[in-house]
């Protein structure tokens, strides 16, 4: 028997960051930048108005006040998108919209709220100073400057900056492509009605959802029978498009546990008993010319999902070049509202419902029990040496994917 930490260490010391790839900004969400990126142009690209109002020479309105307005002729309108260069003579004004280029000579914008909104002539009732409500060319970003560093995780804000700075394509670590394969003669595809002795292959859709939730791309193969030849052929066919493979089922002590039987002989696959509950039988190794990491998870749905959270999610984040928070996952601490029992010598992952900072059991803790899994918000992590958590004591919880507090 090995510890959870030992198994995770072996996985994380094996998994390498995926080779970077050039991608369009539109596809870069959630990816990690693989190069420093410099701005192609300045931001703003031209000096423009920060308000709807009137472009002026500030000196012309230096004395404007509610009881002594300054009246100026309005020579033209400048809308956002105006591409015609304009010049403003002293003693005149132009009506200007937010984002429209400032006319040459103008050095301030009087907001429309400080005027009578005139069209041919405008009465201005507040003074202005040079630069007021003007966005200077390059004040946000200077052309040629590094705007984002290699290693940055790209979200909507970073993507906006790249797009605005003229970067349409960039090198990122691609989203991991993850093949999800279930094994078992008893499985029928989702949407089919299982016959007697059969069950719906819920692991495929569960793990596909989990893969998506960590920002990777799932490829669902579906269920394959407990047949060595079929399993091997299917795996070989799938390896070419995979950055990782997840299988479920067939790794325990049963007579038809084909995954373990077949894969024990190939690649660097190693099958271990891990001191955890649920999820004790685990297999991991790399297969094929490209050394694709393969995770063979137990078949019971709760075991498979716990294994995903504990072993696969950190590995997928590492493949994607993301920094990984340290184990144990001190993500959130809750207070037990009832007694949690745990077997000695194993790390126990209990399905719990969180109510603010209080945790209670979500229901039946059997590794086949989907109702409690679906009710749960988190996994309470009970260390191997702890056999009982009493009401009022603190417990560390690993939030379940997709159930984090918004
Ligand atoms: P195994 O690990 O193959 O011995 O399977 C353990 C338990 O998990 C059995 O009750 C299986 O029927 C169930 N199981 C295996 N694969 C799946 C799957 N893809 N979806 C739902 N349950 C499964
Ligand atoms: Mg099976």
Tab-separated table of C-alpha atoms and ligand atoms in Angstrom:
chain	number	residue	atom	x	y	z
A	1	UNK	CA	0.000	0.000	0.000
A	2	UNK	CA	1.296	3.463	-0.918
A	3	UNK	CA	0.109	6.826	0.374
A	4	UNK	CA	-1.977	9.336	-1.552
A	5	UNK	CA	1.025	11.695	-1.531
A	6	UNK	CA	3.329	9.009	-2.948
A	7	UNK	CA	0.959	8.230	-5.801
A	8	UNK	CA	0.422	11.909	-6.593
A	9	UNK	CA	4.185	12.566	-6.454
A	10	UNK	CA	4.817	9.802	-8.943
A	11	UNK	CA	2.193	11.273	-11.274
A	12	UNK	CA	3.395	14.871	-11.012
A	13	UNK	CA	7.044	13.944	-11.473
A	14	UNK	CA	6.121	12.109	-14.685
A	15	UNK	CA	3.733	14.562	-16.339
A	16	UNK	CA	5.344	17.228	-18.562
A	17	UNK	CA	3.909	20.493	-19.835
A	18	UNK	CA	2.420	20.073	-23.331
A	19	UNK	CA	4.462	21.542	-26.208
A	20	UNK	CA	3.307	25.125	-26.916
A	21	UNK	CA	1.292	25.841	-29.992
A	22	UNK	CA	0.271	28.981	-31.888
A	23	UNK	CA	-3.384	29.809	-31.384
A	24	UNK	CA	-5.832	32.607	-32.115
A	25	UNK	CA	-6.765	34.849	-29.156
A	26	UNK	CA	-10.336	33.622	-29.395
A	27	UNK	CA	-9.204	30.110	-28.436
A	28	UNK	CA	-6.748	31.156	-25.749
A	29	UNK	CA	-9.151	31.385	-22.794
A	30	UNK	CA	-7.814	29.361	-19.868
A	31	UNK	CA	-4.484	28.661	-21.571
A	32	UNK	CA	-1.072	29.614	-20.232
A	33	UNK	CA	1.042	31.970	-22.324
A	34	UNK	CA	4.230	30.335	-23.653
A	35	UNK	CA	6.029	33.548	-24.711
A	36	UNK	CA	6.403	37.170	-23.658
A	37	UNK	CA	4.037	39.264	-25.759
A	38	UNK	CA	4.794	42.835	-26.850
A	39	UNK	CA	2.173	45.390	-27.891
A	40	UNK	CA	2.112	45.933	-31.650
A	41	UNK	CA	0.620	49.402	-31.204
A	42	UNK	CA	-0.020	51.931	-28.415
A	43	UNK	CA	-3.146	51.993	-26.304
A	44	UNK	CA	-4.981	54.243	-26.802
A	45	UNK	CA	-3.783	54.348	-30.408
A	46	UNK	CA	-4.736	58.045	-30.701
A	47	UNK	CA	-5.616	60.758	-28.210
A	48	UNK	CA	-9.389	60.682	-27.690
A	49	UNK	CA	-12.230	61.910	-25.551
A	50	UNK	CA	-13.118	60.177	-22.283
A	51	UNK	CA	-16.592	61.749	-22.173
A	52	UNK	CA	-19.470	62.826	-24.359
A	53	UNK	CA	-19.045	66.612	-24.418
A	54	UNK	CA	-17.230	69.443	-26.160
A	55	UNK	CA	-13.579	69.582	-27.201
A	56	UNK	CA	-12.105	72.945	-26.247
A	57	UNK	CA	-8.955	74.934	-25.697
A	58	UNK	CA	-8.965	74.856	-21.897
A	59	UNK	CA	-7.838	78.493	-21.801
A	60	UNK	CA	-11.117	79.523	-23.506
A	61	UNK	CA	-13.231	78.190	-20.652
A	62	UNK	CA	-10.922	79.029	-17.739
A	63	UNK	CA	-13.490	81.490	-16.344
A	64	UNK	CA	-16.673	79.487	-16.995
A	65	UNK	CA	-18.976	79.118	-13.990
A	66	UNK	CA	-22.740	78.632	-13.465
A	67	UNK	CA	-23.310	82.374	-13.074
A	68	UNK	CA	-20.846	83.374	-15.822
A	69	UNK	CA	-21.115	80.836	-18.647
A	70	UNK	CA	-18.799	80.937	-21.674
A	71	UNK	CA	-20.620	80.657	-25.007
A	72	UNK	CA	-18.705	79.126	-27.920
A	73	UNK	CA	-19.700	78.264	-31.511
A	74	UNK	CA	-19.874	74.532	-32.277
A	75	UNK	CA	-18.148	73.995	-35.634
A	76	UNK	CA	-18.769	70.264	-36.128
A	77	UNK	CA	-19.540	66.935	-34.443
A	78	UNK	CA	-16.934	64.217	-33.946
A	79	UNK	CA	-18.334	60.731	-33.472
A	80	UNK	CA	-16.433	57.626	-32.322
A	81	UNK	CA	-15.116	56.078	-35.523
A	82	UNK	CA	-14.378	59.432	-37.173
A	83	UNK	CA	-11.278	58.896	-39.296
A	84	UNK	CA	-10.910	62.440	-40.638
A	85	UNK	CA	-8.145	64.475	-38.882
A	86	UNK	CA	-9.617	67.766	-37.590
A	87	UNK	CA	-8.182	70.955	-36.092
A	88	UNK	CA	-9.824	73.189	-33.537
A	89	UNK	CA	-9.128	76.903	-33.690
A	90	UNK	CA	-9.115	78.936	-30.449
A	91	UNK	CA	-12.504	80.385	-29.539
A	92	UNK	CA	-14.354	77.459	-31.093
A	93	UNK	CA	-15.592	74.075	-29.924
A	94	UNK	CA	-16.549	70.724	-31.438
A	95	UNK	CA	-19.159	68.381	-30.027
A	96	UNK	CA	-17.277	65.132	-29.322
A	97	UNK	CA	-18.343	61.626	-28.269
A	98	UNK	CA	-16.557	59.161	-25.969
A	99	UNK	CA	-13.744	57.448	-27.870
A	100	UNK	CA	-13.719	59.956	-30.749
A	101	UNK	CA	-10.285	61.350	-31.727
A	102	UNK	CA	-9.459	64.744	-30.245
A	103	UNK	CA	-9.086	67.467	-32.859
A	104	UNK	CA	-5.574	68.941	-33.132
A	105	UNK	CA	-5.218	72.002	-30.902
A	106	UNK	CA	-7.936	70.971	-28.428
A	107	UNK	CA	-6.568	70.089	-24.994
A	108	UNK	CA	-9.646	69.373	-22.843
A	109	UNK	CA	-13.194	68.052	-23.004
A	110	UNK	CA	-16.073	69.728	-21.212
A	111	UNK	CA	-18.598	67.027	-20.311
A	112	UNK	CA	-22.079	67.554	-21.736
A	113	UNK	CA	-23.408	67.738	-18.154
A	114	UNK	CA	-21.511	71.042	-17.668
A	115	UNK	CA	-23.207	72.647	-20.704
A	116	UNK	CA	-26.645	73.395	-22.122
A	117	UNK	CA	-26.063	70.663	-24.752
A	118	UNK	CA	-26.175	73.224	-27.590
A	119	UNK	CA	-25.756	72.144	-31.204
A	120	UNK	CA	-24.856	75.355	-33.106
A	121	UNK	CA	-23.496	77.152	-30.034
A	122	UNK	CA	-22.945	75.861	-26.557
A	123	UNK	CA	-23.095	77.542	-23.168
A	124	UNK	CA	-20.430	76.141	-20.843
A	125	UNK	CA	-20.929	76.523	-17.099
A	126	UNK	CA	-17.801	74.849	-15.651
A	127	UNK	CA	-14.129	75.602	-16.071
A	128	UNK	CA	-11.763	73.066	-17.513
A	129	UNK	CA	-8.056	72.366	-17.184
A	130	UNK	CA	-5.590	71.053	-19.761
A	131	UNK	CA	-5.945	67.301	-20.198
A	132	UNK	CA	-9.305	67.017	-18.455
A	133	UNK	CA	-11.370	64.072	-19.785
A	134	UNK	CA	-8.744	63.372	-22.423
A	135	UNK	CA	-7.225	59.921	-22.917
A	136	UNK	CA	-3.652	60.385	-24.146
A	137	UNK	CA	-2.214	58.182	-26.866
A	138	UNK	CA	-0.107	55.446	-25.205
A	139	UNK	CA	-1.161	56.289	-21.624
A	140	UNK	CA	-2.377	52.706	-21.100
A	141	UNK	CA	0.201	50.714	-23.073
A	142	UNK	CA	3.273	51.863	-25.009
A	143	UNK	CA	3.917	50.215	-28.394
A	144	UNK	CA	6.738	47.673	-28.221
A	145	UNK	CA	6.407	47.109	-24.467
A	146	UNK	CA	5.919	43.605	-23.029
A	147	UNK	CA	2.261	43.507	-22.053
A	148	UNK	CA	2.050	39.924	-20.761
A	149	UNK	CA	4.760	37.558	-19.607
A	150	UNK	CA	5.241	33.935	-20.414
A	151	UNK	CA	3.464	31.798	-17.812
A	152	UNK	CA	0.450	34.112	-17.497
A	153	UNK	CA	-2.886	32.346	-17.263
A	154	UNK	CA	-5.151	33.922	-19.874
A	155	UNK	CA	-8.653	34.958	-18.905
A	156	UNK	CA	-11.062	37.428	-20.498
A	157	UNK	CA	-9.136	40.495	-19.283
A	158	UNK	CA	-5.785	39.281	-20.644
A	159	UNK	CA	-7.422	38.298	-23.917
A	160	UNK	CA	-8.929	41.785	-24.264
A	161	UNK	CA	-5.491	43.369	-23.738
A	162	UNK	CA	-3.886	41.108	-26.351
A	163	UNK	CA	-6.598	41.764	-28.920
A	164	UNK	CA	-6.545	45.540	-28.355
A	165	UNK	CA	-2.743	45.591	-28.564
A	166	UNK	CA	-2.927	44.020	-32.018
A	167	UNK	CA	-1.979	40.461	-31.063
A	168	UNK	CA	-4.232	38.082	-32.983
A	169	UNK	CA	-2.156	34.910	-32.618
A	170	UNK	CA	0.115	33.798	-29.805
A	171	UNK	CA	1.973	30.786	-28.478
A	172	UNK	CA	0.183	29.124	-25.599
A	173	UNK	CA	0.225	25.763	-23.887
A	174	UNK	CA	-2.730	24.063	-25.571
A	175	UNK	CA	-5.690	22.769	-23.629
A	176	UNK	CA	-4.960	19.100	-22.808
A	177	UNK	CA	-6.883	16.648	-24.995
A	178	UNK	CA	-8.134	13.949	-22.694
A	179	UNK	CA	-9.503	10.626	-23.884
A	180	UNK	CA	-12.136	9.179	-21.545
A	181	UNK	CA	-12.703	5.453	-21.831
A	182	UNK	CA	-14.936	3.258	-19.675
A	183	UNK	CA	-14.576	-0.487	-19.389
A	184	UNK	CA	-17.167	-3.065	-18.423
A	185	UNK	CA	-19.416	-5.628	-20.096
A	186	UNK	CA	-22.319	-4.203	-18.092
A	187	UNK	CA	-22.226	-0.737	-19.651
A	188	UNK	CA	-24.764	0.781	-22.010
A	189	UNK	CA	-24.449	4.199	-23.606
A	190	UNK	CA	-26.159	7.207	-22.011
A	191	UNK	CA	-29.706	7.503	-23.379
A	192	UNK	CA	-30.166	3.747	-23.770
A	193	UNK	CA	-32.314	1.787	-21.357
A	194	UNK	CA	-30.190	-0.774	-19.542
A	195	UNK	CA	-31.439	-4.363	-19.548
A	196	UNK	CA	-31.314	-6.601	-16.508
A	197	UNK	CA	-27.742	-6.687	-15.202
A	198	UNK	CA	-26.719	-3.653	-17.211
A	199	UNK	CA	-26.039	-0.069	-16.120
A	200	UNK	CA	-25.711	3.268	-17.858
A	201	UNK	CA	-22.098	4.289	-18.457
A	202	UNK	CA	-22.319	7.341	-16.225
A	203	UNK	CA	-18.547	7.517	-15.710
A	204	UNK	CA	-17.954	8.626	-19.291
A	205	UNK	CA	-20.183	11.679	-19.000
A	206	UNK	CA	-19.092	12.398	-15.439
A	207	UNK	CA	-15.414	12.451	-16.357
A	208	UNK	CA	-16.055	14.336	-19.563
A	209	UNK	CA	-17.714	17.031	-17.444
A	210	UNK	CA	-14.837	16.954	-14.959
A	211	UNK	CA	-12.266	17.323	-17.749
A	212	UNK	CA	-14.165	20.318	-19.122
A	213	UNK	CA	-14.400	21.814	-15.642
A	214	UNK	CA	-10.599	21.933	-15.337
A	215	UNK	CA	-10.274	23.612	-18.732
A	216	UNK	CA	-9.207	20.570	-20.760
A	217	UNK	CA	-10.926	19.067	-23.808
A	218	UNK	CA	-12.566	15.655	-23.392
A	219	UNK	CA	-12.878	12.985	-26.080
A	220	UNK	CA	-15.371	10.398	-24.939
A	221	UNK	CA	-14.765	6.935	-26.336
A	222	UNK	CA	-17.539	5.405	-24.269
A	223	UNK	CA	-17.733	1.889	-22.943
A	224	UNK	CA	-15.542	-0.925	-24.149
A	225	UNK	CA	-16.121	-4.529	-23.114
A	226	UNK	CA	-13.906	-6.425	-20.679
A	227	UNK	CA	-11.923	-7.905	-23.534
A	228	UNK	CA	-8.142	-7.636	-23.695
A	229	UNK	CA	-7.902	-7.388	-27.490
A	230	UNK	CA	-10.652	-4.767	-27.869
A	231	UNK	CA	-9.245	-2.719	-25.013
A	232	UNK	CA	-5.702	-2.742	-26.420
A	233	UNK	CA	-6.837	-1.888	-29.956
A	234	UNK	CA	-9.051	0.925	-28.712
A	235	UNK	CA	-6.292	2.382	-26.549
A	236	UNK	CA	-3.742	2.238	-29.358
A	237	UNK	CA	-6.159	3.996	-31.682
A	238	UNK	CA	-6.852	6.730	-29.144
A	239	UNK	CA	-3.269	7.463	-28.057
A	240	UNK	CA	-2.511	9.489	-31.199
A	241	UNK	CA	-4.950	12.229	-30.297
A	242	UNK	CA	-4.446	12.252	-26.547
A	243	UNK	CA	-2.382	14.309	-24.148
A	244	UNK	CA	-3.797	12.072	-21.411
A	245	UNK	CA	-6.058	9.037	-21.142
A	246	UNK	CA	-8.453	8.249	-18.324
A	247	UNK	CA	-9.974	4.791	-18.045
A	248	UNK	CA	-12.435	3.562	-15.450
A	249	UNK	CA	-13.128	0.056	-14.233
A	250	UNK	CA	-11.198	-3.150	-14.403
A	251	UNK	CA	-8.430	-2.374	-11.930
A	252	UNK	CA	-9.481	-4.262	-8.810
A	253	UNK	CA	-9.316	-7.924	-7.858
A	254	UNK	CA	-12.173	-9.303	-9.989
A	255	UNK	CA	-11.873	-12.146	-12.471
A	256	UNK	CA	-12.568	-9.834	-15.416
A	257	UNK	CA	-10.451	-6.838	-14.442
A	258	UNK	CA	-9.001	-6.491	-17.912
A	259	UNK	CA	-7.419	-3.050	-17.648
A	260	UNK	CA	-4.992	-4.160	-14.986
A	261	UNK	CA	-4.361	-7.493	-16.654
A	262	UNK	CA	-3.616	-5.973	-20.072
A	263	UNK	CA	-1.774	-2.803	-19.101
A	264	UNK	CA	0.447	-4.334	-16.418
A	265	UNK	CA	2.539	-5.639	-19.309
A	266	UNK	CA	3.023	-2.409	-21.291
A	267	UNK	CA	4.710	0.991	-21.017
A	268	UNK	CA	5.514	2.170	-17.526
A	269	UNK	CA	2.084	1.278	-16.166
A	270	UNK	CA	2.109	0.463	-12.482
A	271	UNK	CA	-0.847	-0.679	-10.408
A	272	UNK	CA	-0.967	0.132	-6.740
A	273	UNK	CA	-3.173	0.040	-3.725
A	274	UNK	CA	-3.380	3.599	-2.461
A	275	UNK	CA	-4.242	4.223	1.182
A	276	UNK	CA	-7.441	6.089	0.515
A	277	UNK	CA	-11.169	5.524	0.625
A	278	UNK	CA	-12.810	5.466	-1.791
A	279	UNK	CA	-10.404	4.901	-4.672
A	280	UNK	CA	-7.917	2.336	-3.383
A	281	UNK	CA	-6.985	0.552	-6.640
A	282	UNK	CA	-5.095	2.996	-8.868
A	283	UNK	CA	-2.960	2.621	-11.945
A	284	UNK	CA	-0.735	5.165	-13.643
A	285	UNK	CA	1.985	5.195	-16.264
A	286	UNK	CA	2.833	6.426	-19.736
A	287	UNK	CA	2.047	4.639	-22.990
A	288	UNK	CA	3.085	4.959	-26.638
A	289	UNK	CA	5.858	6.798	-28.481
A	290	UNK	CA	4.673	10.139	-27.115
A	291	UNK	CA	4.657	8.852	-23.514
A	292	UNK	CA	0.998	9.755	-22.979
A	293	UNK	CA	0.029	9.698	-19.290
A	294	UNK	CA	-2.659	7.087	-18.594
A	295	UNK	CA	-4.780	7.111	-15.455
A	296	UNK	CA	-6.690	3.913	-14.742
A	297	UNK	CA	-9.314	4.776	-12.174
A	298	UNK	CA	-11.588	2.374	-10.321
A	299	UNK	CA	-15.053	1.829	-11.794
A	300	UNK	CA	-17.293	2.878	-8.959
A	301	UNK	CA	-18.437	6.386	-9.849
A	302	UNK	CA	-17.605	7.990	-6.509
A	303	UNK	CA	-14.165	6.350	-6.499
A	304	UNK	CA	-13.568	7.573	-10.040
A	305	UNK	CA	-14.587	11.158	-9.278
A	306	UNK	CA	-12.589	11.315	-6.043
A	307	UNK	CA	-9.567	9.931	-7.941
A	308	UNK	CA	-10.089	12.563	-10.612
A	309	UNK	CA	-10.040	15.382	-8.049
A	310	UNK	CA	-7.046	14.044	-6.168
A	311	UNK	CA	-4.803	12.754	-8.979
A	312	UNK	CA	-6.039	13.642	-12.441
A	313	UNK	CA	-7.009	17.310	-11.996
A	314	UNK	CA	-3.561	18.307	-10.643
A	315	UNK	CA	-1.915	16.387	-13.491
A	316	UNK	CA	-4.096	18.073	-16.121
A	317	UNK	CA	-3.270	21.468	-14.652
A	318	UNK	CA	0.407	20.572	-14.811
A	319	UNK	CA	0.055	19.440	-18.452
A	320	UNK	CA	-1.521	22.821	-19.175
A	321	UNK	CA	1.438	24.616	-17.571
A	322	UNK	CA	-0.580	25.977	-14.686
A	323	UNK	CA	0.819	26.499	-11.246
A	324	UNK	CA	-0.659	23.907	-8.925
A	325	UNK	CA	-1.594	24.581	-5.321
A	326	UNK	CA	0.264	22.371	-2.881
A	327	UNK	CA	-1.085	19.182	-1.319
A	328	UNK	CA	-2.791	18.782	1.093
A	329	UNK	CA	-5.500	20.945	-0.380
A	330	UNK	CA	-6.166	23.526	2.293
A	331	UNK	CA	-8.747	24.995	-0.037
A	332	UNK	CA	-11.313	25.555	2.633
A	333	UNK	CA	-11.813	24.684	6.237
A	334	UNK	CA	-15.224	23.767	7.606
A	335	UNK	CA	-16.585	22.808	10.996
A	336	UNK	CA	-18.144	19.346	11.291
A	337	UNK	CA	-21.732	19.470	12.561
A	338	UNK	CA	-21.847	15.735	13.208
A	339	UNK	CA	-19.393	12.932	13.858
A	340	UNK	CA	-17.374	11.886	10.813
A	341	UNK	CA	-15.880	8.408	11.089
A	342	UNK	CA	-12.976	7.169	9.068
A	343	UNK	CA	-11.005	3.944	8.797
A	344	UNK	CA	-7.509	4.004	10.307
A	345	UNK	CA	-4.575	4.072	7.906
A	346	UNK	CA	-6.447	5.507	4.926
A	347	UNK	CA	-7.168	9.018	3.764
A	348	UNK	CA	-10.937	9.250	3.722
A	349	UNK	CA	-12.852	11.464	1.316
A	350	UNK	CA	-16.368	12.019	2.631
A	351	UNK	CA	-19.049	13.627	0.523
A	352	UNK	CA	-20.285	16.632	2.507
A	353	UNK	CA	-22.776	19.435	2.125
A	354	UNK	CA	-21.424	22.841	3.056
A	355	UNK	CA	-23.608	25.371	4.766
A	356	UNK	CA	-21.420	28.475	5.059
A	357	UNK	CA	-18.514	27.111	7.121
A	358	UNK	CA	-20.373	24.051	8.424
A	359	UNK	CA	-20.063	20.584	6.910
A	360	UNK	CA	-22.475	17.665	7.218
A	361	UNK	CA	-22.528	14.310	5.493
A	362	UNK	CA	-24.346	14.361	2.156
A	363	UNK	CA	-25.862	10.914	2.709
A	364	UNK	CA	-24.806	7.339	1.980
A	365	UNK	CA	-21.044	7.144	1.633
A	366	UNK	CA	-20.878	3.969	-0.474
A	367	UNK	CA	-18.608	4.387	-3.475
A	368	UNK	CA	-21.497	3.475	-5.802
A	369	UNK	CA	-23.912	6.026	-4.298
A	370	UNK	CA	-24.644	8.769	-6.776
A	371	UNK	CA	-27.422	10.519	-4.833
A	372	UNK	CA	-25.078	11.598	-2.045
A	373	UNK	CA	-22.410	12.477	-4.601
A	374	UNK	CA	-24.854	14.745	-6.404
A	375	UNK	CA	-25.949	16.391	-3.153
A	376	UNK	CA	-22.385	17.101	-2.051
A	377	UNK	CA	-20.462	20.350	-2.376
A	378	UNK	CA	-17.085	19.099	-1.257
A	379	UNK	CA	-14.969	16.193	-0.125
A	380	UNK	CA	-14.040	16.338	3.543
A	381	UNK	CA	-10.469	15.050	3.673
A	382	UNK	CA	-9.814	12.978	6.797
A	383	UNK	CA	-6.080	12.186	7.192
A	384	UNK	CA	-5.079	8.508	7.608
A	385	UNK	CA	-4.240	8.840	11.305
A	386	UNK	CA	-7.613	10.394	12.188
A	387	UNK	CA	-10.485	7.990	12.806
A	388	UNK	CA	-13.085	10.386	14.115
A	389	UNK	CA	-13.924	14.048	13.685
A	390	UNK	CA	-16.305	15.263	16.402
A	391	UNK	CA	-18.958	17.931	16.044
A	392	UNK	CA	-17.357	21.378	16.323
A	393	UNK	CA	-13.958	20.183	15.097
A	394	UNK	CA	-12.413	21.559	11.945
A	395	UNK	CA	-12.034	19.555	8.787
A	396	UNK	CA	-10.309	20.371	5.494
A	397	UNK	CA	-12.506	20.201	2.434
A	398	UNK	CA	-11.693	19.865	-1.234
A	399	UNK	CA	-14.447	21.629	-3.200
A	400	UNK	CA	-16.043	19.441	-5.849
A	401	UNK	CA	-15.558	20.734	-9.375
A	402	UNK	CA	-18.407	22.929	-10.479
A	403	UNK	CA	-19.745	23.263	-6.902
A	404	UNK	CA	-17.398	25.984	-5.705
A	405	UNK	CA	-19.029	29.025	-4.203
A	406	UNK	CA	-19.583	31.489	-7.055
B	1	LIG	P1	-14.898	-2.326	-11.613
B	1	LIG	O1	-13.901	-1.337	-11.135
B	1	LIG	O2	-14.821	-2.577	-13.073
B	1	LIG	O3	-14.832	-3.589	-10.804
B	1	LIG	O4	-16.317	-1.707	-11.350
B	1	LIG	C1	-16.725	-1.408	-10.029
B	1	LIG	C2	-18.164	-0.962	-9.996
B	1	LIG	O5	-18.305	0.230	-10.756
B	1	LIG	C3	-19.142	-1.940	-10.598
B	1	LIG	O6	-20.326	-1.930	-9.843
B	1	LIG	C4	-19.376	-1.388	-11.987
B	1	LIG	O7	-20.610	-1.787	-12.510
B	1	LIG	C5	-19.329	0.101	-11.732
B	1	LIG	N1	-18.902	0.787	-12.949
B	1	LIG	C6	-17.851	0.445	-13.706
B	1	LIG	N2	-17.753	1.233	-14.776
B	1	LIG	C7	-18.777	2.120	-14.705
B	1	LIG	C8	-19.196	3.185	-15.528
B	1	LIG	N3	-18.556	3.485	-16.652
B	1	LIG	N4	-20.277	3.912	-15.162
B	1	LIG	C9	-20.917	3.591	-14.002
B	1	LIG	N5	-20.569	2.576	-13.188
B	1	LIG	C10	-19.510	1.835	-13.519
B	2	LIG	MG1	-15.583	-3.798	-14.392
